[in-house]
Amino acid sequence: MEKNHVIRIKCRDRKGLIAGISGAMFKHGHNILVMKEFVETETETFFARLEISGDLNADLIYFELAALLPEGAEINIIPRQKKNIVILVTKEHHCLSDLLIRYYFNELHANVQAVIGNYNSLQPFTQKFHIPFHLVSHEHITREQFERNILDILEQYKPDYLVLAKFMRILSPEFVTRYNERIINIHHSFLPAFIGANPYKKAYERGVKLIGATAHIVNNDLDEGPIITQQIIPVKHDDDLRDMIEAGHEVEKAVLAEALKMVLEDRIFVSGNKTIIFS
Amino acid sequence: MEKNHVIRIKCRDRKGLIAGISGAMFKHGHNILVMKEFVETETETFFARLEISGDLNADLIYFELAALLPEGAEINIIPRQKKNIVILVTKEHHCLSDLLIRYYFNELHANVQAVIGNYNSLQPFTQKFHIPFHLVSHEHITREQFERNILDILEQYKPDYLVLAKFMRILSPEFVTRYNERIINIHHSFLPAFIGANPYKKAYERGVKLIGATAHIVNNDLDEGPIITQQIIPVKHDDDLRDMIEAGHEVEKAVLAEALKMVLEDRIFVSGNKTIIFS
Amino acid sequence: MEKNHVIRIKCRDRKGLIAGISGAMFKHGHNILVMKEFVETETETFFARLEISGDLNADLIYFELAALLPEGAEINIIPRQKKNIVILVTKEHHCLSDLLIRYYFNELHANVQAVIGNYNSLQPFTQKFHIPFHLVSHEHITREQFERNILDILEQYKPDYLVLAKFMRILSPEFVTRYNERIINIHHSFLPAFIGANPYKKAYERGVKLIGATAHIVNNDLDEGPIITQQIIPVKHDDDLRDMIEAGHEVEKAVLAEALKMVLEDRIFVSGNKTIIFS
Amino acid sequence: MEKNHVIRIKCRDRKGLIAGISGAMFKHGHNILVMKEFVETETETFFARLEISGDLNADLIYFELAALLPEGAEINIIPRQKKNIVILVTKEHHCLSDLLIRYYFNELHANVQAVIGNYNSLQPFTQKFHIPFHLVSHEHITREQFERNILDILEQYKPDYLVLAKFMRILSPEFVTRYNERIINIHHSFLPAFIGANPYKKAYERGVKLIGATAHIVNNDLDEGPIITQQIIPVKHDDDLRDMIEAGHEVEKAVLAEALKMVLEDRIFVSGNKTIIFS
């Protein structure tokens, strides 16, 4: 039975890295299925992602690579298996339902451990798929307490990633730091246009001819994290706000699903406020 | 020999407008080739565009329509014929060359009367097509004087429209007012993202995954006029700034050509900061 | 409480039709929300679709229109209400699940009366939404008997439309005739490329760089009915057959949903083997 | 002054190829700017393309690689410099003019040595850019003689590639063999739909909702060579044949330009009837 691995490397760039890395794989008899690399010239940083077929001795490979790569290299050797995710929602269903359908039919490459909502609107739907739904209301409590309540629930799941599937509360820097580069959000606009609340309303009022959606990794600045995927859809003068929201939902769910696929397959590197994606 | 007309109507909305307008056409024996209308509910404004085959008595139709439409109705009866345009450029050729090729091969639905540039870089190319090129430098003079020099040249052409084909100077409100709703600009970003200078650089630094271009009607606020057309193109982490600019040029010329076609066929109405486009 | 109507007209073209129709609406005090029309010049046929706000006397309007339109005009006056549909499936879930999610969250503009499958793979999923699932196996019986079994079930529902959501059996002309212009199919290729079975395999072997899907109205020629919607998605040399199928599923469900929306809103006219769509 | 090289390798797949190739580069002190590789599993073929910065000893590197790669490996070491091309046309200008504009403004990465037309319609335009135009009429002579006349002209240019920019004559297998994998054609449909003549007419009559264009490498089967690029554009019921042709021209020139860029940068491998493109 085959079990593949992904090897991810981020380090200072220098000559011979590809030869060194691929030589190490060859030396240990590993077959490289795919190897992709990128040098970010501004930062002189080298990024690589390899898929290796079959089993491997992770410790051995780690030390072998650490020895040949520049000091400070980040090396991750990851068996290809499903990640655990928890999905956060508010009231809108379209991203959640898209993900749960993929999960139910075994197309998501992730285990959905639980759904957390600050309203219970999506509880009945979630439970159709025998996934725990946790209501954590934000009402009558501080954001700090609200987040602590969420963290308490997350504690029992220890998910690899949090997916904000139209979760309409802003998370504090403290919360985000806990899940550094592990929170994926879908923003309902073509960022950086229409940052903040009510982007469709703003887009409608501005009279744009395209609307879009952006999936990004959450950092401490609202709607400012590294962008993973963006898509757009055309609109016309006779589309009213409701038409635009409806059309936007189609894009939002497509964008989030595409971004999440990249995340769950360990294809994304973050460099400053940008992503490198080995698709 | 057939000569068609476009009739454009903008007025307060009320019941029976379509019946009234189409009845008037029928009464005078005119065949409506296409009739499109739109009611902007926020402003209770009715917009219509008709294409009428064959000749017509414009005065007669005007008065007939004026009598049946609400007070203050704007009625334009326009023979379908080529408009006159003057193109303003700086140094980049891609939008100009796209338009001149279309013009040369009789595909533009416009007469290009002249090209005005604040550098002479594009003079040799323009003259290949026997189109007058006027150099109006902005250097060592005030904007006021610069614009007066341009207006002097425009005076001899009296164009229907000015096309800013990557003209990189900002026009004053006084200038814009002279050509109210008759200046078409291409902005090298997906507005309202990256307003102002160096949008590709900003897009590159922000790490967006789509870049775009926007053709719009110029009003007094920089990059804020009514949008006609927008298109986007995907970019990846390994596209550097130069790749993005190159890809952007393809979109810019396509967007400007598409927008200009709509303008030259009298398909666009402006309402506040939005466009209604009967394509 | 407002209840709108759609009026659909198909007749020989002649001068004055718009004036006549809109005049009749005005005479009876009806407000036209949207009116769209098209003249197919090859066949000299006039098509129109009107949305009328509020209640109306359908008989009265019908006779009024019949009196003024050319002989043989087809006139349909349809209250805007949800249609009844039955969905036919085989084993693939993606189109069915997309439609059932929209239905469950009240976004489909249709009542899903039942799902019929020639395998029972999708029964558990369907029943989550409390929709009857009928297994009608095609095995060990003739196509005639198979179709009679389906028709027996349809008899109890009398649906307005049948939706073939990846139903992989070919229907006989006799069956199709029973639901003339009322069967919507999704074909997993960009028709007319790759007609027939295994289009993704054919596309993969041909080395195309785009794959697509086509929603169409079923007629008696396999994959040859009037096309409603088509979309495509790019593929690359490193997409294997499985990647192409997976990408194709995304397009298939999007195309079917878009086409069905047009159908359920009475926006489609069929003319020969083409569709006119007033979107 | 930097002069980069592209190294292209096609050989039987086996373990250690990446390590071997990159090791050889490192050994000789060459910096790999980009390395992309692909294994076609059906044929067990390995393809790689490297960009190497700076000068290199091509003979040395060739023998080094030949020694370590499987027997029969195809190795090409190509200095990055402009290719020579000859463009063949009939009457339509849009692809030619697009290419000549890019050439004139130094954006084509190729020297346009000459244009050959079987009509002289495009002679005046071509000569504006001081490019030789050769009229080779196909009338009153056999195809054999026609092709011999073309080959006579090509003999003086010895171009790297022939670009069929809407050249509407079918070339014989003998001719094609002379320029094996070096003739690029733009076909005005989304292949394999609408093979052969008059694709827009066929598309119009079929009532498709998307039309497209395909750039491909010419082989001996009409419209059947390996596909490089495809793009599509949506059409609607009110687009007549002329609208479709006009819209199609926009796609055709974009597709040809994109494909040619890939060709001129040595990014394309042919494998059977498919292309591998390292973009």
PDB file of C-alpha atoms in Angstrom, chain C residues 38 42 190-194 204-211 223-232 237-238 273-278, chain D residues 38 42 190-194 204-211 223-232 237-238 273-278:
ATOM      1  CA  PHE C  38     -35.923  39.324 -30.471  1.00  0.00           C
ATOM      2  CA  GLU C  42     -33.863  33.779 -40.964  1.00  0.00           C
ATOM      3  CA  PHE C 190     -18.247  21.339 -24.670  1.00  0.00           C
ATOM      4  CA  LEU C 191     -20.663  20.261 -27.414  1.00  0.00           C
ATOM      5  CA  PRO C 192     -20.407  19.598 -30.297  1.00  0.00           C
ATOM      6  CA  ALA C 193     -16.931  18.375 -29.338  1.00  0.00           C
ATOM      7  CA  PHE C 194     -16.825  14.877 -27.904  1.00  0.00           C
ATOM      8  CA  TYR C 204      -7.638  13.809 -22.496  1.00  0.00           C
ATOM      9  CA  GLU C 205      -6.454  11.748 -25.456  1.00  0.00           C
ATOM     10  CA  ARG C 206      -6.904  14.653 -27.843  1.00  0.00           C
ATOM     11  CA  GLY C 207      -4.826  16.877 -25.603  1.00  0.00           C
ATOM     12  CA  VAL C 208      -7.259  19.794 -25.458  1.00  0.00           C
ATOM     13  CA  LYS C 209      -6.410  22.748 -23.257  1.00  0.00           C
ATOM     14  CA  LEU C 210      -9.993  23.533 -22.267  1.00  0.00           C
ATOM     15  CA  ILE C 211     -12.757  21.192 -21.185  1.00  0.00           C
ATOM     16  CA  ASP C 223     -26.404  15.259 -27.470  1.00  0.00           C
ATOM     17  CA  GLU C 224     -28.002  17.314 -30.196  1.00  0.00           C
ATOM     18  CA  GLY C 225     -30.762  19.320 -28.534  1.00  0.00           C
ATOM     19  CA  PRO C 226     -30.882  23.097 -28.303  1.00  0.00           C
ATOM     20  CA  ILE C 227     -28.037  24.383 -26.146  1.00  0.00           C
ATOM     21  CA  ILE C 228     -28.891  26.533 -23.137  1.00  0.00           C
ATOM     22  CA  THR C 229     -25.560  27.172 -21.455  1.00  0.00           C
ATOM     23  CA  GLN C 230     -21.929  26.209 -21.856  1.00  0.00           C
ATOM     24  CA  GLN C 231     -18.906  26.840 -19.704  1.00  0.00           C
ATOM     25  CA  ILE C 232     -15.301  25.792 -19.897  1.00  0.00           C
ATOM     26  CA  HIS C 237      -0.597  18.735 -19.611  1.00  0.00           C
ATOM     27  CA  ASP C 238      -0.124  17.598 -16.033  1.00  0.00           C
ATOM     28  CA  ASN C 273     -32.165  23.597 -32.735  1.00  0.00           C
ATOM     29  CA  LYS C 274     -31.319  26.907 -31.044  1.00  0.00           C
ATOM     30  CA  THR C 275     -32.399  28.688 -27.913  1.00  0.00           C
ATOM     31  CA  ILE C 276     -33.310  32.317 -27.459  1.00  0.00           C
ATOM     32  CA  ILE C 277     -32.621  33.293 -23.852  1.00  0.00           C
ATOM     33  CA  PHE C 278     -33.967  36.493 -22.316  1.00  0.00           C
TER      34      PHE C 278
ATOM     35  CA  PHE D  38       7.100  16.380 -16.250  1.00  0.00           C
ATOM     36  CA  GLU D  42       1.592   6.439 -20.233  1.00  0.00           C
ATOM     37  CA  PHE D 190     -12.592  25.422 -30.417  1.00  0.00           C
ATOM     38  CA  LEU D 191     -11.137  22.167 -31.728  1.00  0.00           C
ATOM     39  CA  PRO D 192     -12.168  19.415 -32.045  1.00  0.00           C
ATOM     40  CA  ALA D 193     -15.543  21.094 -32.557  1.00  0.00           C
ATOM     41  CA  PHE D 194     -16.129  22.364 -36.076  1.00  0.00           C
ATOM     42  CA  TYR D 204     -23.917  29.713 -35.613  1.00  0.00           C
ATOM     43  CA  GLU D 205     -26.140  27.045 -37.069  1.00  0.00           C
ATOM     44  CA  ARG D 206     -25.569  24.734 -34.117  1.00  0.00           C
ATOM     45  CA  GLY D 207     -26.541  27.483 -31.720  1.00  0.00           C
ATOM     46  CA  VAL D 208     -23.533  27.168 -29.444  1.00  0.00           C
ATOM     47  CA  LYS D 209     -23.148  29.639 -26.599  1.00  0.00           C
ATOM     48  CA  LEU D 210     -19.348  29.772 -26.706  1.00  0.00           C
ATOM     49  CA  ILE D 211     -17.041  30.082 -29.679  1.00  0.00           C
ATOM     50  CA  ASP D 223      -6.869  20.544 -37.832  1.00  0.00           C
ATOM     51  CA  GLU D 224      -5.483  17.607 -35.926  1.00  0.00           C
ATOM     52  CA  GLY D 225      -2.044  18.650 -34.738  1.00  0.00           C
ATOM     53  CA  PRO D 226      -0.976  19.011 -31.119  1.00  0.00           C
ATOM     54  CA  ILE D 227      -2.903  21.827 -29.447  1.00  0.00           C
ATOM     55  CA  ILE D 228      -0.941  24.638 -27.837  1.00  0.00           C
ATOM     56  CA  THR D 229      -3.582  27.076 -26.648  1.00  0.00           C
ATOM     57  CA  GLN D 230      -7.342  27.495 -26.737  1.00  0.00           C
ATOM     58  CA  GLN D 231      -9.578  30.317 -25.668  1.00  0.00           C
ATOM     59  CA  ILE D 232     -13.294  30.927 -25.896  1.00  0.00           C
ATOM     60  CA  HIS D 237     -28.809  34.356 -29.552  1.00  0.00           C
ATOM     61  CA  ASP D 238     -28.746  37.892 -30.895  1.00  0.00           C
ATOM     62  CA  ASN D 273      -0.606  14.438 -30.496  1.00  0.00           C
ATOM     63  CA  LYS D 274      -0.278  16.397 -27.265  1.00  0.00           C
ATOM     64  CA  THR D 275       1.846  19.256 -26.057  1.00  0.00           C
ATOM     65  CA  ILE D 276       3.648  19.624 -22.769  1.00  0.00           C
ATOM     66  CA  ILE D 277       4.016  23.326 -22.004  1.00  0.00           C
ATOM     67  CA  PHE D 278       6.375  24.637 -19.339  1.00  0.00           C
TER      68      PHE D 278
END
